mmCIF file of C-alpha atoms in Angstrom:
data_model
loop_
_atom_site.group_PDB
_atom_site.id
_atom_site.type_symbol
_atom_site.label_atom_id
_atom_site.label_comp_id
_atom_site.label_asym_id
_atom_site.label_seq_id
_atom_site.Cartn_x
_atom_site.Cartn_y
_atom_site.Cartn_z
ATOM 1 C CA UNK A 3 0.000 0.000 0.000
ATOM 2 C CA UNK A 4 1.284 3.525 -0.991
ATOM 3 C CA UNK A 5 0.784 6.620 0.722
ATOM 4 C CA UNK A 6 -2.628 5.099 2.609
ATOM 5 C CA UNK A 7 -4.144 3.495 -1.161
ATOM 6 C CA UNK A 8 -5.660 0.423 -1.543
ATOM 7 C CA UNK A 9 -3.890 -1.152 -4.968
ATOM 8 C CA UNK A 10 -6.038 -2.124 -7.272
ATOM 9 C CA UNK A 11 -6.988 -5.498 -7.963
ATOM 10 C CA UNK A 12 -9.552 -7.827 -9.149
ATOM 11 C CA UNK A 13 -10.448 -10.690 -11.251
ATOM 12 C CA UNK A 14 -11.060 -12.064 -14.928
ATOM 13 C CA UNK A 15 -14.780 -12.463 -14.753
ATOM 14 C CA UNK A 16 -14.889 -14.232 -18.154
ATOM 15 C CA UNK A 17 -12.680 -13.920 -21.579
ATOM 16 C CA UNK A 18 -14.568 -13.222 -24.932
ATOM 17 C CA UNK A 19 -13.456 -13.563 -28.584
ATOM 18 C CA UNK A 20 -15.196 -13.732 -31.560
ATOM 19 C CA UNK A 21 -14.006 -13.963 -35.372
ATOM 20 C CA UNK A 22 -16.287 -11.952 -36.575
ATOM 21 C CA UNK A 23 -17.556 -8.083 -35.687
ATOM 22 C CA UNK A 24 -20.759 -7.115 -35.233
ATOM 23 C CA UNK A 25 -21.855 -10.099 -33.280
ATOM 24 C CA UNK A 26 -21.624 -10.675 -29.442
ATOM 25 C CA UNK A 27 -18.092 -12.342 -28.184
ATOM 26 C CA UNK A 28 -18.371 -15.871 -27.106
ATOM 27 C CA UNK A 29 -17.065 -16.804 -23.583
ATOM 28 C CA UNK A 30 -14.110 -19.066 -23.893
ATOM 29 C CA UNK A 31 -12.193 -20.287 -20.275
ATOM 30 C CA UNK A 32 -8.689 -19.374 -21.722
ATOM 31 C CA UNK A 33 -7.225 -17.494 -24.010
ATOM 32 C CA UNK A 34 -3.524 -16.515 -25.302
ATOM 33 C CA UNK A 35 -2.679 -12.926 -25.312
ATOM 34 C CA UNK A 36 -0.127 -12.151 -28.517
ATOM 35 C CA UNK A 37 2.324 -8.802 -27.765
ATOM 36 C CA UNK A 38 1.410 -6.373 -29.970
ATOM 37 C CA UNK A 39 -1.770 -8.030 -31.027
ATOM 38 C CA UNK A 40 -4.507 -8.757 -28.585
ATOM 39 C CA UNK A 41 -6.608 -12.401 -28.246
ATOM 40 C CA UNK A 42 -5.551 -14.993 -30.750
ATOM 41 C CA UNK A 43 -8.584 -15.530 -32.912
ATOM 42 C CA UNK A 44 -10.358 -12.399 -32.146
ATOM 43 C CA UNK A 45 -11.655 -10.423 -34.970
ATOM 44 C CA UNK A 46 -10.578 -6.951 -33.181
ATOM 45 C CA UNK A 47 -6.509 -8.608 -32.647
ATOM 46 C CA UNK A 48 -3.913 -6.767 -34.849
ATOM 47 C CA UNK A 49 -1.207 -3.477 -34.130
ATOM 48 C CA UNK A 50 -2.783 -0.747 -32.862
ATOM 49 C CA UNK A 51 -3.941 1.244 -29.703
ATOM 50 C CA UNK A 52 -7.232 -1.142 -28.951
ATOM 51 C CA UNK A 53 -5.930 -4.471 -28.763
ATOM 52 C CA UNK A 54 -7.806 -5.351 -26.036
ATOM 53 C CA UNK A 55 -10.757 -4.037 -24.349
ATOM 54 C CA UNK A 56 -12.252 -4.257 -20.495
ATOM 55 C CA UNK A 57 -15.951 -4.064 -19.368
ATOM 56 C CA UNK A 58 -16.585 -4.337 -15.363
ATOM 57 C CA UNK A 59 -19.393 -7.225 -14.742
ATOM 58 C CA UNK A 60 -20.883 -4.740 -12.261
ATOM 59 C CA UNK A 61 -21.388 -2.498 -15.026
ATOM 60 C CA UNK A 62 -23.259 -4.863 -17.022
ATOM 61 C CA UNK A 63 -25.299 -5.832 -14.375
ATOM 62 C CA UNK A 64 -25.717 -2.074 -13.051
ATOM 63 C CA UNK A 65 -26.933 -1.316 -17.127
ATOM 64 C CA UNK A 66 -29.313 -4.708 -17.742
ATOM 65 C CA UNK A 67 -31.200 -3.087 -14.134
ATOM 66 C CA UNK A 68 -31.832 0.087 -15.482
ATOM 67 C CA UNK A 69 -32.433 -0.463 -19.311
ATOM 68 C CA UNK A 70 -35.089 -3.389 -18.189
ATOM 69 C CA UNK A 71 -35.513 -4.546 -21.825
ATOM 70 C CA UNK A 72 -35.844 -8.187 -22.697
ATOM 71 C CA UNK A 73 -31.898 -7.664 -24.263
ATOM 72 C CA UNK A 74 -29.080 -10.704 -23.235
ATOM 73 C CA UNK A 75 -26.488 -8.486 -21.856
ATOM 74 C CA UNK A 76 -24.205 -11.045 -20.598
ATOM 75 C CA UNK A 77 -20.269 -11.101 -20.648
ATOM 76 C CA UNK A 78 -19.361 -10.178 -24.207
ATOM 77 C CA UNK A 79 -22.525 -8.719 -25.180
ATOM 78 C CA UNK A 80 -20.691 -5.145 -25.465
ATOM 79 C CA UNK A 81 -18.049 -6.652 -27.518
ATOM 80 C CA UNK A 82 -15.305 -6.454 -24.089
ATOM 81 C CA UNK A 83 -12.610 -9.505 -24.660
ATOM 82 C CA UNK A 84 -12.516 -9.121 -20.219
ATOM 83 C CA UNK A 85 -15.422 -8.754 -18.425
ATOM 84 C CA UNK A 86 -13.466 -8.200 -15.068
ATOM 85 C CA UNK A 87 -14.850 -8.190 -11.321
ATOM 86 C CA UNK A 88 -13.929 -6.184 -8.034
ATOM 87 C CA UNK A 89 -11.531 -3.741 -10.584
ATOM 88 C CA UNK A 90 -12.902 -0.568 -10.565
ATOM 89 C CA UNK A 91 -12.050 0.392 -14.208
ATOM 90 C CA UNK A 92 -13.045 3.974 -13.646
ATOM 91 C CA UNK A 93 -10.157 4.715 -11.072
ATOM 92 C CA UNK A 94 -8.052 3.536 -14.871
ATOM 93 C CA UNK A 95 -6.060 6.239 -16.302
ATOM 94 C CA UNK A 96 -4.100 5.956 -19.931
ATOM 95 C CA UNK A 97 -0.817 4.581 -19.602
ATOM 96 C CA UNK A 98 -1.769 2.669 -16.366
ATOM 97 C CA UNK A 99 -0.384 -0.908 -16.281
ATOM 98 C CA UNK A 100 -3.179 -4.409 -15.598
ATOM 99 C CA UNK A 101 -0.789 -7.459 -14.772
ATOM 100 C CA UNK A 102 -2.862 -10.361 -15.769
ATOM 101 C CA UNK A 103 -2.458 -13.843 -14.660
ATOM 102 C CA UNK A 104 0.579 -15.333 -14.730
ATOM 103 C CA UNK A 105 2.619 -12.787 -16.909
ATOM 104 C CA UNK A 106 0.566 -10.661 -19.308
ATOM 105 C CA UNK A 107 0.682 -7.147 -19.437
ATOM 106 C CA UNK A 108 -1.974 -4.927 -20.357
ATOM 107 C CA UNK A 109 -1.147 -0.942 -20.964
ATOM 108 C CA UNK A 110 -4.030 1.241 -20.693
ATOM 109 C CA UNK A 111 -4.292 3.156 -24.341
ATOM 110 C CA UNK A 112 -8.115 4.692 -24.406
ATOM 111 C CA UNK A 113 -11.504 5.411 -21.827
ATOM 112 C CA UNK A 114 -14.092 4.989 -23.722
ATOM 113 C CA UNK A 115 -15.492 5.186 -27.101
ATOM 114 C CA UNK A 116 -17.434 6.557 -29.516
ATOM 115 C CA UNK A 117 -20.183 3.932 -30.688
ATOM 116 C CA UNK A 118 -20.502 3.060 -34.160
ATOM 117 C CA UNK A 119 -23.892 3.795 -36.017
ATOM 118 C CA UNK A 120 -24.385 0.109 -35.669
ATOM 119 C CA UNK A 121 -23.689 -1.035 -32.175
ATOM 120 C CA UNK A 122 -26.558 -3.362 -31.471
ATOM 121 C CA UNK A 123 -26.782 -2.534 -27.657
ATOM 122 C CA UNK A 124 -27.261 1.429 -28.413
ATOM 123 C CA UNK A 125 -30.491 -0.235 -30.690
ATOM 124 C CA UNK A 126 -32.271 -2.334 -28.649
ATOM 125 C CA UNK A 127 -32.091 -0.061 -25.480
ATOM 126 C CA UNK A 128 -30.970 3.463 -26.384
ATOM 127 C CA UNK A 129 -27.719 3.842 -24.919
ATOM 128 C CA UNK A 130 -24.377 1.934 -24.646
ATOM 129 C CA UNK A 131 -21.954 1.525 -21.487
ATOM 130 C CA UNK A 132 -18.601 1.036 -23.397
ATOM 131 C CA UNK A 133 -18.232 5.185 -24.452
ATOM 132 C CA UNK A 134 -18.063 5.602 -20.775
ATOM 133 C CA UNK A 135 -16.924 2.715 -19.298
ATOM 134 C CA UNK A 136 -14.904 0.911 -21.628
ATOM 135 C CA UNK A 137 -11.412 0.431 -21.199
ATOM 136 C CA UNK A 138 -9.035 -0.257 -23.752
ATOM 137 C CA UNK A 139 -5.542 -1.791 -23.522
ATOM 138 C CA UNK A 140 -2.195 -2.856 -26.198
ATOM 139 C CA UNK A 141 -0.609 -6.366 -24.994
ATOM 140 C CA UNK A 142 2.700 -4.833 -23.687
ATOM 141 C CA UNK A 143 3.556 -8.615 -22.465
ATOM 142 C CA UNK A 144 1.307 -11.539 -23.971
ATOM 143 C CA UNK A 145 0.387 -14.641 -21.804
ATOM 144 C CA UNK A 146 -2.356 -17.679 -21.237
ATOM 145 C CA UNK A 147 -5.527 -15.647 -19.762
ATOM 146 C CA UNK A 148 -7.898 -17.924 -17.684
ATOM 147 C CA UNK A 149 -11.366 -16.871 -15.888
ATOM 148 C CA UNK A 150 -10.537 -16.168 -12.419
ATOM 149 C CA UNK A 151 -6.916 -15.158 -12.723
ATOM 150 C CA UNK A 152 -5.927 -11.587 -10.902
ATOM 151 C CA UNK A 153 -5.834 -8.225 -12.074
ATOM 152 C CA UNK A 154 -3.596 -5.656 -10.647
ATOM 153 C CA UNK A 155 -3.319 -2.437 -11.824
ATOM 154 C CA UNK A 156 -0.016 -0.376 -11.447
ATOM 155 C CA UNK A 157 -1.119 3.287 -11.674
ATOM 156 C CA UNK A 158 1.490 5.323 -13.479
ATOM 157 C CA UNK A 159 3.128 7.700 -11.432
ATOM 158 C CA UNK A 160 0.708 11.184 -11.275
ATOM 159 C CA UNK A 161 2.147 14.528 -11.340
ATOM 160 C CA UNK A 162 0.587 17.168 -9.959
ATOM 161 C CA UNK A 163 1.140 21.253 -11.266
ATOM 162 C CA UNK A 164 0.325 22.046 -7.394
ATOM 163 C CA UNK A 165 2.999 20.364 -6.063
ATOM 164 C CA UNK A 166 6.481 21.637 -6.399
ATOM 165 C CA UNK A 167 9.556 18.969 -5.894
#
């Protein structure tokens, strides 16, 4: 613990791929992580800043309350490859480190996103989660990913202009 905070950790929930986009991700129990690329087998893996992206279960759960439409808005439904538990994802800032299991590293590259004219959730209830609470990540380190493994974010160091060193 530094300076009186609690580090942040929590779990994989559940691990979603799919090959193709536009569709819901498919929960799988592993998955390998490829530096540089994201999932193996996932439609979104490839260079690039969104390799991988994040979705808190309690989000999904906190959204499929309010919404109350007759929607499946399970793990994956939002298109997240980790639905991840007791993380708080909003207390994520870019550049921010996830060690993942065994060995992978995640690097926090983008909060949020803009939704796509097509995102199926935004049609069937009105509004979508992932511009707000989305989390996307690069694969600085790749790695097996299995449901329940640990999440532990290391928070880049934070500088602040009132505070003169």
């Amino acid at each position: 613990m530094i300076f009186g905070v609690k580090p942040l950790t929590g779990r994989v929930f559940s691990i979603n791929t799919s090959s193709q986009k536009g569709v819901a991700k498919k929960m799988v129990r592993q998955a390998e992580l490829e530096e540089g690329m994201g999932f193996s087998g996932d439609v979104h893996a490839g260079p690039g800043l969104r390799q991988v992206s994040l979705l808190s279960i309690e989000a999904i759960e906190d959204f499929e309350s309010e919404v109350k439409v007759d929607v499946e808005l399970g793990p994956g439904a939002f298109g997240e490859n980790i639905t991840t538990e007791g993380l708080d994802l909003t207390k994520l800032r870019v550049g921010d480190e996830l060690l993942v299991g065994t060995g992978a590293v995640l690097k926090v590259t983008q909060l949020g996103k803009t939704c796509h004219a097509g995102c199926a959730i935004t049609k069937s209830t009105g509004r979508c989660i992932m511009p707000k609470l989305g989390v996307f990540a690069s694969v600085e380190k790749g790695g097996t990913v299995r449901i329940h493994d640990r999440i532990q974010a290391q928070q880049t160091k934070r500088t602040f202009s009132w505070l003169k060193t």
